[in-house]
Short mmCIF file of N, CA and C in Angstrom, two decimals:
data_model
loop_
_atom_site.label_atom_id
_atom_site.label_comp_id
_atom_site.label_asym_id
_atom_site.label_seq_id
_atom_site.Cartn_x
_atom_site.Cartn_y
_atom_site.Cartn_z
N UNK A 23 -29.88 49.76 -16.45
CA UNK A 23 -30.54 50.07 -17.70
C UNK A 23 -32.02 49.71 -17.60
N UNK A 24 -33.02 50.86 -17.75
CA UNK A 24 -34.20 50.55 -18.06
C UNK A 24 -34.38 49.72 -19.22
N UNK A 25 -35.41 48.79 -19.05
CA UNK A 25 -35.99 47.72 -20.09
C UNK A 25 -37.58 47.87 -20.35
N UNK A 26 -37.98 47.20 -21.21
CA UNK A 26 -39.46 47.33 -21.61
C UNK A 26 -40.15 46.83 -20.24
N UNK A 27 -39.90 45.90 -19.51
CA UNK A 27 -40.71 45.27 -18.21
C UNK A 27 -40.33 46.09 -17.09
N UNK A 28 -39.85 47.34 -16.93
CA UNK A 28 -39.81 48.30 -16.34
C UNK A 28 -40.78 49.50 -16.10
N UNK A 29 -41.37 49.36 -17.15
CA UNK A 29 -42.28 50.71 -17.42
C UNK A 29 -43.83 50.33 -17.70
N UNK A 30 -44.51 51.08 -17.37
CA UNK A 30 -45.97 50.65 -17.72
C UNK A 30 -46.36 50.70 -19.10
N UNK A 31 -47.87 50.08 -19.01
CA UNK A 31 -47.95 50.10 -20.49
C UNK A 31 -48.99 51.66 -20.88
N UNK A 32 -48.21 51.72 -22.20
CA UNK A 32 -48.51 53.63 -22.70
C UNK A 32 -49.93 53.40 -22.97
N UNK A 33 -50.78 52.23 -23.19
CA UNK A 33 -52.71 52.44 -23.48
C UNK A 33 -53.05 52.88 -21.86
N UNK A 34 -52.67 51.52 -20.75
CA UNK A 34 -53.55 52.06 -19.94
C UNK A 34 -52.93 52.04 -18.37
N UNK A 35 -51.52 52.08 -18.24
CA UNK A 35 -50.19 52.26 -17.45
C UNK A 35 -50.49 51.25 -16.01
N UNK A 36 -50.73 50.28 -16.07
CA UNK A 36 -50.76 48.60 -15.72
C UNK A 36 -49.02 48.54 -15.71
N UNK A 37 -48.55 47.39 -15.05
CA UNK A 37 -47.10 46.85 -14.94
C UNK A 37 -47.36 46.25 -16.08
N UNK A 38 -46.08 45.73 -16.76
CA UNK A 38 -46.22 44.82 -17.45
C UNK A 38 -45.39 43.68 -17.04
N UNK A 39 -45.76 42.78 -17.87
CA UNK A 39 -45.35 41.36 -17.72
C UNK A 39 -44.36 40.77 -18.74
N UNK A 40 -43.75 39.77 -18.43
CA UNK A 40 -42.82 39.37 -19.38
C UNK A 40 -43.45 37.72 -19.83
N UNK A 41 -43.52 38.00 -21.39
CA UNK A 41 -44.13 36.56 -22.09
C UNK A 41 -43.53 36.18 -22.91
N UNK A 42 -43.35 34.91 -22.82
CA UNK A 42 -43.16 34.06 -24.58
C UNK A 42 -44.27 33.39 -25.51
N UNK A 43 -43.98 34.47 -26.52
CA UNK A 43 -45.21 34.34 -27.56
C UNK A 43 -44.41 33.00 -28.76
N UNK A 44 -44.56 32.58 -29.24
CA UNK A 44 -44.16 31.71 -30.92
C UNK A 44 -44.09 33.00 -31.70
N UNK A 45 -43.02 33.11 -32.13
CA UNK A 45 -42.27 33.86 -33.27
C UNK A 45 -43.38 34.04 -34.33
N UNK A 46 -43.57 33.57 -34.90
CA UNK A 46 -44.58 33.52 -36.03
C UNK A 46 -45.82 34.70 -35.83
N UNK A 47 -46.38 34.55 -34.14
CA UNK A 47 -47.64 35.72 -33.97
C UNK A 47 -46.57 37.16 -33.97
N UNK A 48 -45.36 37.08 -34.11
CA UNK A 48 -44.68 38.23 -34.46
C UNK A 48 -44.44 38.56 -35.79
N UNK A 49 -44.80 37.71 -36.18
CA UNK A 49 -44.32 37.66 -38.25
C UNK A 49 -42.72 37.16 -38.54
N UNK A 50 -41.88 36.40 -37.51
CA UNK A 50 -41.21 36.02 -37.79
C UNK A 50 -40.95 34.37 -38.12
N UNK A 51 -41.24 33.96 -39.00
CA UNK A 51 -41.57 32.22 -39.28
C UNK A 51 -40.01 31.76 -38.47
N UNK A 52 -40.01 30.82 -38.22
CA UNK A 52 -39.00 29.80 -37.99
C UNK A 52 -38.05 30.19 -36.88
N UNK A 53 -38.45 30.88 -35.92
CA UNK A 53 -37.53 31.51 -34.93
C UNK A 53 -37.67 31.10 -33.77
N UNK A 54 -38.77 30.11 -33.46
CA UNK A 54 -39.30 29.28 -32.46
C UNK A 54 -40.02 30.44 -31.65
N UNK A 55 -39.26 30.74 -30.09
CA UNK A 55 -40.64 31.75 -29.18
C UNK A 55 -39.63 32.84 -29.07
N UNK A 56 -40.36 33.97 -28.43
CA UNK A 56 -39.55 35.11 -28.53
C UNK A 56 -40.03 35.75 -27.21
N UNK A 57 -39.27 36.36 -26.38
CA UNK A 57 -39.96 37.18 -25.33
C UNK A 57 -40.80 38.76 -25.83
N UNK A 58 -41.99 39.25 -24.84
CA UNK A 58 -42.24 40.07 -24.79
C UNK A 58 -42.76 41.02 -23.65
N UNK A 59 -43.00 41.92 -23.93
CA UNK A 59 -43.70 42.64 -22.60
C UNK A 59 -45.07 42.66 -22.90
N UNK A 60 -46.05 42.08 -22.07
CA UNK A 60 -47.17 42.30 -22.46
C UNK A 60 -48.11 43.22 -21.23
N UNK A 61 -49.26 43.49 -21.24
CA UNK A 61 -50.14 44.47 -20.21
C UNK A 61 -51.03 43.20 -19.93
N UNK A 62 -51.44 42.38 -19.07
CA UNK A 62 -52.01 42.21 -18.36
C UNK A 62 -53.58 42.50 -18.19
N UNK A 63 -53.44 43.77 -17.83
CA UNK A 63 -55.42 44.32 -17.94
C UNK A 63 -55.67 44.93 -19.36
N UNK A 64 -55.01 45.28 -20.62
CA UNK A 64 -55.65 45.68 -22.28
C UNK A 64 -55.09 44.67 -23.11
N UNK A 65 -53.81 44.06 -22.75
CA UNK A 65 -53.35 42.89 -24.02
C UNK A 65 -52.37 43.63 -24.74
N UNK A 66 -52.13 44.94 -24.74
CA UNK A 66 -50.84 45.49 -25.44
C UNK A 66 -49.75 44.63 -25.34
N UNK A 67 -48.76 44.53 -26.64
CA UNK A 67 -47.74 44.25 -26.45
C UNK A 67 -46.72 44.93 -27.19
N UNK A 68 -45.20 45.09 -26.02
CA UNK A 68 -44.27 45.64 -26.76
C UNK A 68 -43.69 44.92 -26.84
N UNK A 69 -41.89 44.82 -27.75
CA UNK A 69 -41.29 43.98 -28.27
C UNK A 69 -39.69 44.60 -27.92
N UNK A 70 -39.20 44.26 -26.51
CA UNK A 70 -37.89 44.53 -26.07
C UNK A 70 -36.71 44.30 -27.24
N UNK A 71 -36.26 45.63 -26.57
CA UNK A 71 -34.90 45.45 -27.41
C UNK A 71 -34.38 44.09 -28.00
N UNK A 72 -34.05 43.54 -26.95
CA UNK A 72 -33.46 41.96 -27.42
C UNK A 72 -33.98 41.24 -28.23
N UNK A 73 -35.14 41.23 -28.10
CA UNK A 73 -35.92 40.89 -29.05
C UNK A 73 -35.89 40.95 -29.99
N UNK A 74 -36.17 42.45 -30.55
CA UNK A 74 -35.61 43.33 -32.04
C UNK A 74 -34.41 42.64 -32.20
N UNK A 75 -32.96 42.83 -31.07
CA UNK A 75 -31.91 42.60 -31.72
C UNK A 75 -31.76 40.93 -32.54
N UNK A 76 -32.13 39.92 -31.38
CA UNK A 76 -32.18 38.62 -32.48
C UNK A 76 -33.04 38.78 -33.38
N UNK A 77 -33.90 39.39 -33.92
CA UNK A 77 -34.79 38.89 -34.80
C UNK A 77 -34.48 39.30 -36.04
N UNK A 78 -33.50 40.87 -35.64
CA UNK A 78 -32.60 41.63 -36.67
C UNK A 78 -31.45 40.84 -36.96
N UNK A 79 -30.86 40.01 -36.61
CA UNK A 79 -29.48 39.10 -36.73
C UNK A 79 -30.22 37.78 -37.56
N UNK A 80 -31.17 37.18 -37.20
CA UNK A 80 -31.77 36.19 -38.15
C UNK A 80 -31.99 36.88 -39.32
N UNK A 81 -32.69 37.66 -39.44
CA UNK A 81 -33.00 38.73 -41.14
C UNK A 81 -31.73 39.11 -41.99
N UNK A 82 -30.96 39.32 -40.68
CA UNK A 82 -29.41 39.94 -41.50
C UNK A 82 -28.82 38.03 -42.30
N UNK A 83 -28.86 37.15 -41.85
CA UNK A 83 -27.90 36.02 -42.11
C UNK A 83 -28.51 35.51 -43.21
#
């Protein structure tokens, strides 16, 4: 299964990287850190599935 750290990034198609940001610079308070894919040479970041999925299971409870 392709994942977000599989594919380049869509601004300027660089690898991307895998980071842990603090929940909060995501807008999610109290969730501690969260992984992401970030670009390296522009700073884009996307927000892997898994990601979405816990952050959607904290919102749901």
């Amino acid at each position: 299964m392709t994942t977000e750290f599989d594919l380049g990034c869509a601004t300027c198609g660089s690898a991307l990287t895998e980071r842990t940001v603090a929940a909060e610079s995501l807008g999610v308070p109290g969730e501690g850190s969260l992984p992401v894919a970030e670009c390296p040479q522009c700073g884009d970041r996307y927000v892997p599935e898994q990601t979405l999925d816990r952050v959607g299971k904290r919102k749901r409870t």
